[in-house]
Short mmCIF file of C-alpha atoms and ligand atoms in Angstrom, two decimals:
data_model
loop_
_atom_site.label_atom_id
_atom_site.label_comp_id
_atom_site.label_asym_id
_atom_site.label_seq_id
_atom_site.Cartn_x
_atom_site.Cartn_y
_atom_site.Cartn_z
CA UNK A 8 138.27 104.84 132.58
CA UNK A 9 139.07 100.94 132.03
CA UNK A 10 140.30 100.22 128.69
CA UNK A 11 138.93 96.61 128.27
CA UNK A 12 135.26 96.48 126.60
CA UNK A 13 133.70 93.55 128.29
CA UNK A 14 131.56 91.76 125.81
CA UNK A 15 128.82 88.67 125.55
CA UNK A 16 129.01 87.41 122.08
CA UNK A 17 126.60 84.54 120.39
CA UNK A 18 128.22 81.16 120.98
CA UNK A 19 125.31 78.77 119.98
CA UNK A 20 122.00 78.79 118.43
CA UNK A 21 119.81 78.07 121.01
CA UNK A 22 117.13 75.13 121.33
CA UNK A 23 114.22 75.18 123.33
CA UNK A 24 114.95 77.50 126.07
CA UNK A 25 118.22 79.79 125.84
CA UNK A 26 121.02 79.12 128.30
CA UNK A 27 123.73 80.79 129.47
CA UNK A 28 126.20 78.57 127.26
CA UNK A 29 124.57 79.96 124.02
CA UNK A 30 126.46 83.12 124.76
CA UNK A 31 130.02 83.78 125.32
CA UNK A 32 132.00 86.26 127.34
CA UNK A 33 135.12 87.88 125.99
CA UNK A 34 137.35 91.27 126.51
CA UNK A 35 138.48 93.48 123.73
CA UNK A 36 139.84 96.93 123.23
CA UNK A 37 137.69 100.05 123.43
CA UNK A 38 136.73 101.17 119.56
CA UNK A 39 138.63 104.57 118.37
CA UNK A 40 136.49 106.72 117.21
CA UNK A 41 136.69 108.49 113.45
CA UNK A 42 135.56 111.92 112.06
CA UNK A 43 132.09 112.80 113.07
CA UNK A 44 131.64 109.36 115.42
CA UNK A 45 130.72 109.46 119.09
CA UNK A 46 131.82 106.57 121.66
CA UNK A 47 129.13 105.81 123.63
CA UNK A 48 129.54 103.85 127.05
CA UNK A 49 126.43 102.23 128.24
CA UNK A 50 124.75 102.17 131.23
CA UNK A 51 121.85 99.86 130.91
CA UNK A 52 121.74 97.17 128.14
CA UNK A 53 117.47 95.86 127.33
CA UNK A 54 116.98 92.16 127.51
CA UNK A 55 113.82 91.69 124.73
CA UNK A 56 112.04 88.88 123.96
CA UNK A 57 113.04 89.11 120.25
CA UNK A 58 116.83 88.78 121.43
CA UNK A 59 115.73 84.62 121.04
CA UNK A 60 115.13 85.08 117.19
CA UNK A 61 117.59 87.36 116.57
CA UNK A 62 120.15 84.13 118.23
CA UNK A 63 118.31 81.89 115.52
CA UNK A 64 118.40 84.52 112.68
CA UNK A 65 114.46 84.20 112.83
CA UNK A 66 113.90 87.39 113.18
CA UNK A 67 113.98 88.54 109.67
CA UNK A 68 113.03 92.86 109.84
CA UNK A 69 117.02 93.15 110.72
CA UNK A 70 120.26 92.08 109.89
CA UNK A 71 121.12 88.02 110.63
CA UNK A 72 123.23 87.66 113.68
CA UNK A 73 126.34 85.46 113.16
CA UNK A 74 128.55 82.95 115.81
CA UNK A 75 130.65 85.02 117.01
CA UNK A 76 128.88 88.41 116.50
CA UNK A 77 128.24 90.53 119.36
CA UNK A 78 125.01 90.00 120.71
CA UNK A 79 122.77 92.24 119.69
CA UNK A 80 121.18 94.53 122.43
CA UNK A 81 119.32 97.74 122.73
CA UNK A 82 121.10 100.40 125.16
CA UNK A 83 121.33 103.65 127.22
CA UNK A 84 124.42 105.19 127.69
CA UNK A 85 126.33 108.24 127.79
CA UNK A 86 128.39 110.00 124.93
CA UNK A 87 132.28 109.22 126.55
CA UNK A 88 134.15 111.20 123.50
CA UNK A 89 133.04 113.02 120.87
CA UNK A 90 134.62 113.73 117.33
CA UNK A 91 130.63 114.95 116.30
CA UNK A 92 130.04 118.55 117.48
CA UNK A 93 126.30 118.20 117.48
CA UNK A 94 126.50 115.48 120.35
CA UNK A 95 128.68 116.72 123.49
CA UNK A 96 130.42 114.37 126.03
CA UNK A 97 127.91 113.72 128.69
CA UNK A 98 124.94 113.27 126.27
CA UNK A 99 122.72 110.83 127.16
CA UNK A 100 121.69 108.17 123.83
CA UNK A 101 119.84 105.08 122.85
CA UNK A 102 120.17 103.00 120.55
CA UNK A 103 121.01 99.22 119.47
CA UNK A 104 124.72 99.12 121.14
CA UNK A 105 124.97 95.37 121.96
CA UNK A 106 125.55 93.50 124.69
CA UNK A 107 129.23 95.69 125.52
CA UNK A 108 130.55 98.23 127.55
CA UNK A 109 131.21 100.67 124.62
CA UNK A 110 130.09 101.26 121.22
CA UNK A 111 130.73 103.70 118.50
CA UNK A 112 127.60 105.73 117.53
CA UNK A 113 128.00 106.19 112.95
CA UNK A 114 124.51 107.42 112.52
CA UNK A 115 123.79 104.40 110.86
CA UNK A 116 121.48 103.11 113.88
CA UNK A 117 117.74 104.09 112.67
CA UNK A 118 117.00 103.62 116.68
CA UNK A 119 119.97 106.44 117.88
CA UNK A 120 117.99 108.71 119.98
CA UNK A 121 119.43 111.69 121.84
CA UNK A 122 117.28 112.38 125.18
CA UNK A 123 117.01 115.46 127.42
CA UNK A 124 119.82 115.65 130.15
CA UNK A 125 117.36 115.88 133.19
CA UNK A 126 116.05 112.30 131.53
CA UNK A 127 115.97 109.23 133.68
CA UNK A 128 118.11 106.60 132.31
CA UNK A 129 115.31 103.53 132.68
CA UNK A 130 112.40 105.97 131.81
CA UNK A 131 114.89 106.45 127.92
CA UNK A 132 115.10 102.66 127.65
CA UNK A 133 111.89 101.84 129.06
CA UNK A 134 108.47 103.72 128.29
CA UNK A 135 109.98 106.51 126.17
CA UNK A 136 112.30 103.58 124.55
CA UNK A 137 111.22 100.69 122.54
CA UNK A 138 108.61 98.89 124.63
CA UNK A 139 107.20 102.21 124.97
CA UNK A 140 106.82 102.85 121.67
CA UNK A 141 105.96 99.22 120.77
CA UNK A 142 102.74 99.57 122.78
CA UNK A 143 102.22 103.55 121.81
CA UNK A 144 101.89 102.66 117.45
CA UNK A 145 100.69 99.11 118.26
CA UNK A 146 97.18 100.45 120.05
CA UNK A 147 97.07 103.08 118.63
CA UNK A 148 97.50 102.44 114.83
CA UNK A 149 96.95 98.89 114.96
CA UNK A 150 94.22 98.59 117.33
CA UNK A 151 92.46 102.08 116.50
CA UNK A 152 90.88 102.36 120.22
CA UNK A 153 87.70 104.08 121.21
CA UNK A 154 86.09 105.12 123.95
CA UNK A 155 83.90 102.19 125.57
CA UNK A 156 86.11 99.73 123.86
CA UNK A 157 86.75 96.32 125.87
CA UNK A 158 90.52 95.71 125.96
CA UNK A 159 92.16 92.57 126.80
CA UNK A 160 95.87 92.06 126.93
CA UNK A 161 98.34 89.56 127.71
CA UNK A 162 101.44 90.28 129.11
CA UNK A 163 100.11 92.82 130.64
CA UNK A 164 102.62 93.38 133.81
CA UNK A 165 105.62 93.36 131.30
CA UNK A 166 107.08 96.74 129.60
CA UNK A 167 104.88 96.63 126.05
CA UNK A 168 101.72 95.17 127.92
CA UNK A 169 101.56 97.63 131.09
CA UNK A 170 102.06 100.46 129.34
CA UNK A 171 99.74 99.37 126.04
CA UNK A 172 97.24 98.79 128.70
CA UNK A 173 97.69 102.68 130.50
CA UNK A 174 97.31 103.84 126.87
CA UNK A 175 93.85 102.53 126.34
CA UNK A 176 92.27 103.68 129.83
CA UNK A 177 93.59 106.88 128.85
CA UNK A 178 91.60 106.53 125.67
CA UNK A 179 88.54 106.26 127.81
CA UNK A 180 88.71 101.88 127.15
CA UNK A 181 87.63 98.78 129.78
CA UNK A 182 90.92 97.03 129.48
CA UNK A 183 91.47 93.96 131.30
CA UNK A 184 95.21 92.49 131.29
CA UNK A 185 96.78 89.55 131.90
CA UNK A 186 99.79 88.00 133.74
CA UNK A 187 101.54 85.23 135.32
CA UNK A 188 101.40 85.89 139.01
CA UNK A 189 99.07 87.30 141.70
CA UNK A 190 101.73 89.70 142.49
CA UNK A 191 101.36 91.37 138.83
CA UNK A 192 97.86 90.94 138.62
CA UNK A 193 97.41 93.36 141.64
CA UNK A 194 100.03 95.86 140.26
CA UNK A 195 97.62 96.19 137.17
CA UNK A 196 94.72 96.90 139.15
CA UNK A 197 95.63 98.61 142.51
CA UNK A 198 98.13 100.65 141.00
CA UNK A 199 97.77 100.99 136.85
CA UNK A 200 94.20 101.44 136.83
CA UNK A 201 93.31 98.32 135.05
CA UNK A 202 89.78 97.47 135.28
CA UNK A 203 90.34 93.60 136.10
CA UNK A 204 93.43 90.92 135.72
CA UNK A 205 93.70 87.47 134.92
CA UNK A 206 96.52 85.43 136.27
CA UNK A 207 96.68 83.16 133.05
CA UNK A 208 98.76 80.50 134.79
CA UNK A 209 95.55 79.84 138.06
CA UNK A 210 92.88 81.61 137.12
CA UNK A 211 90.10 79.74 134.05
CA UNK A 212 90.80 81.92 131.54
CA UNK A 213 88.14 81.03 129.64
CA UNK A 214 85.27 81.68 132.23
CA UNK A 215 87.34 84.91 132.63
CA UNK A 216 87.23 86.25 130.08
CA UNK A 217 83.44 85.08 129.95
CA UNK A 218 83.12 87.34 132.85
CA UNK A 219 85.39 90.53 131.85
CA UNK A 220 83.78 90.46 128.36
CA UNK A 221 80.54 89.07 128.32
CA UNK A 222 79.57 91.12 125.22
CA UNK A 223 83.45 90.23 123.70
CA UNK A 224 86.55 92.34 123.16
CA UNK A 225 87.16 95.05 120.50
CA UNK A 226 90.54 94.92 120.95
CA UNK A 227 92.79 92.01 121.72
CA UNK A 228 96.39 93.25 122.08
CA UNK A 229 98.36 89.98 121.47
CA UNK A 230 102.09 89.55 123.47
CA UNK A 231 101.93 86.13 123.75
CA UNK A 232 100.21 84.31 121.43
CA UNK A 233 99.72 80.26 121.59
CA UNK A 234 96.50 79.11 123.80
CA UNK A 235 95.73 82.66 124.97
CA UNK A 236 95.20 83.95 121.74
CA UNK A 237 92.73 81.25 120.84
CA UNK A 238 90.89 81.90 123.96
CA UNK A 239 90.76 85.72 123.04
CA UNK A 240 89.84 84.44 119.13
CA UNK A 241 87.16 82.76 120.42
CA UNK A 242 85.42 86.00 122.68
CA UNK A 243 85.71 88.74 120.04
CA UNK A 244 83.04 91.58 119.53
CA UNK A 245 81.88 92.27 116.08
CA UNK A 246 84.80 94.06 114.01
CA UNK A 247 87.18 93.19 116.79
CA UNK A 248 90.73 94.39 116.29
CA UNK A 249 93.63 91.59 117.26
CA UNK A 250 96.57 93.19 117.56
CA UNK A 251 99.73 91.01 116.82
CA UNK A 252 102.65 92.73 118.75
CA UNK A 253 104.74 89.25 120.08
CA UNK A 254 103.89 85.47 120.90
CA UNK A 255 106.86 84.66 123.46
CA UNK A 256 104.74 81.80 124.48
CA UNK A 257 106.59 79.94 121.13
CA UNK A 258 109.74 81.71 121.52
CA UNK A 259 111.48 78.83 123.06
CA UNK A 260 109.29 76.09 121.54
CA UNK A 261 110.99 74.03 119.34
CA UNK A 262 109.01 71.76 116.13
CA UNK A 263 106.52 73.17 114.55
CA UNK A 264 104.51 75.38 116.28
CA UNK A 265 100.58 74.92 115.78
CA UNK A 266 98.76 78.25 114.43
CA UNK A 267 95.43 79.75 116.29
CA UNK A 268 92.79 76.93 115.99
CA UNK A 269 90.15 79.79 116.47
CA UNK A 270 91.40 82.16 113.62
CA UNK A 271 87.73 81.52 111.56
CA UNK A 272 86.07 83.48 113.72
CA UNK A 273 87.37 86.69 112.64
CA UNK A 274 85.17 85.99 109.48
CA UNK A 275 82.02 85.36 111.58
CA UNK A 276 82.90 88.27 114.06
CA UNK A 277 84.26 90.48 110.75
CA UNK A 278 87.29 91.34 112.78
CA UNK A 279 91.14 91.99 111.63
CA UNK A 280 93.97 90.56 113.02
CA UNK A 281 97.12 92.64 111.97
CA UNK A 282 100.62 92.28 113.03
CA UNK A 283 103.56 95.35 113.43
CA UNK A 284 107.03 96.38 113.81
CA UNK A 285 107.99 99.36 115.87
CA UNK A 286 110.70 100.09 113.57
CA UNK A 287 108.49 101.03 111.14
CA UNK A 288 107.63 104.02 113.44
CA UNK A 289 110.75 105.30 113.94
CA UNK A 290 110.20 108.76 112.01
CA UNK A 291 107.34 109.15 114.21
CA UNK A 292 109.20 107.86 117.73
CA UNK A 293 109.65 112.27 118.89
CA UNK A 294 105.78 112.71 118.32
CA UNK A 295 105.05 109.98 120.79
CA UNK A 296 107.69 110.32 123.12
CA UNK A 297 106.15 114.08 123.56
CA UNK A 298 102.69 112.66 124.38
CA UNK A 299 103.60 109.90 126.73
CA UNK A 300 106.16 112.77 128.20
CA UNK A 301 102.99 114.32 129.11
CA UNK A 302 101.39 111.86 130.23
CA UNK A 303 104.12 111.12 132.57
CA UNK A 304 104.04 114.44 133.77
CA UNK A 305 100.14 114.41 134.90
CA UNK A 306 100.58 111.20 136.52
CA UNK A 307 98.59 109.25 133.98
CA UNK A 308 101.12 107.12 132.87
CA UNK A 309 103.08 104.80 135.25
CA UNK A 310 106.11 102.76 134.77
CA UNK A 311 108.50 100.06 136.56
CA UNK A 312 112.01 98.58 135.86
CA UNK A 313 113.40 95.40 137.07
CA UNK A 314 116.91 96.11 137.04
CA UNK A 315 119.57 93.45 137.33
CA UNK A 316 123.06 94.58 138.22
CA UNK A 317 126.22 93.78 136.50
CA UNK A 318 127.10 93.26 133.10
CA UNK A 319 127.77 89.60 133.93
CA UNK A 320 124.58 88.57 134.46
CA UNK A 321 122.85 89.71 130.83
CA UNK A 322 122.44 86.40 129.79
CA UNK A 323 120.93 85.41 133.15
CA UNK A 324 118.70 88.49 132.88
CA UNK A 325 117.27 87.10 129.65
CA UNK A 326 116.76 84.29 130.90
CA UNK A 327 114.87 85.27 133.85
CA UNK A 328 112.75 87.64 131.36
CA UNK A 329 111.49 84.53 129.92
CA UNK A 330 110.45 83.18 133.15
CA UNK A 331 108.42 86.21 133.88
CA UNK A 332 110.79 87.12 136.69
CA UNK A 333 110.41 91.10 135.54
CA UNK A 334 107.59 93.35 136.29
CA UNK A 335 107.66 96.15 133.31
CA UNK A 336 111.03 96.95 131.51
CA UNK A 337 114.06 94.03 132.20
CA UNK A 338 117.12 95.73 132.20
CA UNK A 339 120.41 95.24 133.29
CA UNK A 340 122.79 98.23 134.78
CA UNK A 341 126.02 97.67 133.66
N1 NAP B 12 106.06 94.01 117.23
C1 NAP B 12 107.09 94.71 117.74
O1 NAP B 12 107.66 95.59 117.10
C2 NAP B 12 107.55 94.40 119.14
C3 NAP B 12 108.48 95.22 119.78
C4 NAP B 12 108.83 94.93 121.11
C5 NAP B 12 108.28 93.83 121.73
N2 NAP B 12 107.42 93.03 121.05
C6 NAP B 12 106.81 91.85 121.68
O2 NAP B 12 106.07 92.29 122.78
C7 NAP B 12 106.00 91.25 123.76
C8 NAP B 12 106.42 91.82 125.11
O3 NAP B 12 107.78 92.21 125.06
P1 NAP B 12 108.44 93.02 126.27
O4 NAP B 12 109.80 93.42 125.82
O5 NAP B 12 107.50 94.05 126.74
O6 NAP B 12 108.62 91.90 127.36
P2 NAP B 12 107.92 91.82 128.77
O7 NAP B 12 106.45 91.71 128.55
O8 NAP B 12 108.42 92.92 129.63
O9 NAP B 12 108.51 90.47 129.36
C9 NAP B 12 108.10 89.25 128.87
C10 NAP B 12 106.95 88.68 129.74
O10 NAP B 12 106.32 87.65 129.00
C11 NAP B 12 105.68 86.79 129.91
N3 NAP B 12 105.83 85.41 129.45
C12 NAP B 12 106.96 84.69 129.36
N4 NAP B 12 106.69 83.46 128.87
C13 NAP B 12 105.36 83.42 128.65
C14 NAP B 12 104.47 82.42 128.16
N5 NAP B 12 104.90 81.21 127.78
N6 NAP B 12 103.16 82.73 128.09
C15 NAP B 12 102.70 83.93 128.45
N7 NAP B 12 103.50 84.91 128.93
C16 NAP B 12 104.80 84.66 129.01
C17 NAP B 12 106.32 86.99 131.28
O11 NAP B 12 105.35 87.54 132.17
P3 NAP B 12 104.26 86.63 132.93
O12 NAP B 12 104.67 86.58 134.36
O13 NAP B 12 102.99 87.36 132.70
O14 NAP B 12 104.29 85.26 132.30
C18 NAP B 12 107.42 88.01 131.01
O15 NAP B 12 107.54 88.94 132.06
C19 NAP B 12 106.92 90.14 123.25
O16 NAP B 12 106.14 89.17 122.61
C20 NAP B 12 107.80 90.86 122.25
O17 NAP B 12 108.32 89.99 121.27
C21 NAP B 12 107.04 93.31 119.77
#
């Protein structure tokens, strides 16, 4: 076992896109652990698209990140030592461990999870981890889907989107996704089940959608925001549900940031546009990590990584996330 815990730490608040020098890479001792604490060494750190507000402290459901704090990451590892006797060496966890090769699990993280041993590492992080969960409560409590519904959603090849979008065929729903490449587009259909795909950056995504939806959308689960969500404002059925889950299309923007110029139709269309945090779900995370276990199991549910090797390149991996270089869950094995 090394005993130097590689690090990337915040060096700079970004501006307009985030670059490599906004983070900085440094070497400290591994933690000791005290009574009833766990070291955990991870295995695969999550890049997320919130990662950019939580560098700008605009992300304001958790704690502000300070220069020189460790940067903030979610994580799968394994339990390396153990001073807890209800977690064993060898357990596998999640939870928020930073952007580091070890951490030391207090029980304060609301997101510590303890998986099954047989469990795949990227399946924990990916659609039984956040993302995962992020699209499970967001469609399902947010966008209240029924059968016959007409689904649209952007970001649709990512880890939220794809698996948001599995959820509502499941649920018996027309769902039509988008994304930014040809590539992703046909993974949606030929392989997810989608019923059609837009590749926002070629395609007219107005006469698209004019196609797809020619009676409008019930649901419009929202991972983008910007000019796609006014497009999708502007085709909603009557008591249409917009589902706010992200808007990385203003992540890196910098000014002010203009709002939906299309909002006043949810009067004439009497539809509700609601945003969500995950977090919020957390008590319930075991109830829908059972049902999307089972839907993994009868092949109903489907899942990719794009995995990244080496902890050196985490800040390249998020930046490549926000170039749409993933397809599903970005991760990087450290
Ligand atoms: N509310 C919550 O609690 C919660 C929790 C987790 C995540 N989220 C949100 O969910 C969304 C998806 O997150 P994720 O972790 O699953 O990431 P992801 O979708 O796996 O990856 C981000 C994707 O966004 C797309 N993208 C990048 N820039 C874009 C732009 N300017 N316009 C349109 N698409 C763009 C890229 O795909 P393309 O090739 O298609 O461009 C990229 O692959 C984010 O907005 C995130 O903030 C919300």
């Amino acid at each position: 076992m090394s005993s130097i815990n590689r690090q990337f730490r915040l060096a700079a608040r970004p501006t307009g896109m985030v670059k490599e020098s906004d983070f900085e890479y440094g070497e400290v001792p591994i933690p000791e652990i005290g009574d009833a604490e766990v070291l955990i060494k991870t295995r695969y750190i999550s890049l997320d698209p919130s990662m950019r507000g939580q560098m700008e402290n605009r992300a304001d459901y958790v704690a502000p990140l300070e220069i020189g704090d460790v940067m903030r990451a979610g994580g799968v590892g394994v339990v390396d030592a153990s001073n807890n006797p209800d977690i064993a060496v060898g357990t596998l966890v999640s939870g928020t461990f930073g952007m580091q090769d070890y951490c030391v699990g207090n029980g304060s993280d609301a997101r510590f999870r303890v998986f099954a041993p047989d469990t795949d590492p990227q399946t924990a992080l990916g659609v039984l981890g956040g993302t995962g969960m992020t699209a499970y409560f967001g469609l399902l409590e947010i966008g209240e889907p029924k059968a016959g519904d007409v689904v649209v959603i952007s970001g649709a090849a990512g880890a939220t989107g794809s698996v948001a979008g599995q959820i509502a065929k499941i649920k018996g729903c027309t769902v039509i996704g988008m994304a930014g490449s040809d590539e992703k587009c046909a993974w949606l259909t030929d392989e997810l089940g989608f019923d059609a795909a837009i590749n926002y950056k070629t395609d007219d995504i107005k006469a698209a959608l004019k196609r797809h939806c020619p009676k409008g959308m019930n649901i419009y689960f929202d991972n983008v925001g910007g000019e796609i969500l006014d497009l999708c404002l502007a085709r909603l059925a009557d008591n249409a549900r917009i589902v706010i889950c992200g808007g990385i299309s203003r992540y890196n923007l910098e000014g002010p940031i203009p709002g939906p110029k299309n909002y006043f139709n949810l009067v004439f269309r009497r539809a509700r546009m609601e945003g969500f945090i995950v977090v919020d779900y957390v008590p319930r995370f075991a109830e829908a990590e059972a049902v999307m276990q089972q839907w993994i199991d009868e092949g109903k549910l489907k899942y990719r990584s794009t995995v990244i090797d080496g902890f050196e390149n985490l800040p390249k991996a998020l930046i490549k996330l926000f170039a749409g270089e993933n397809i599903g869950k970005m991760m990087v094995r450290t």
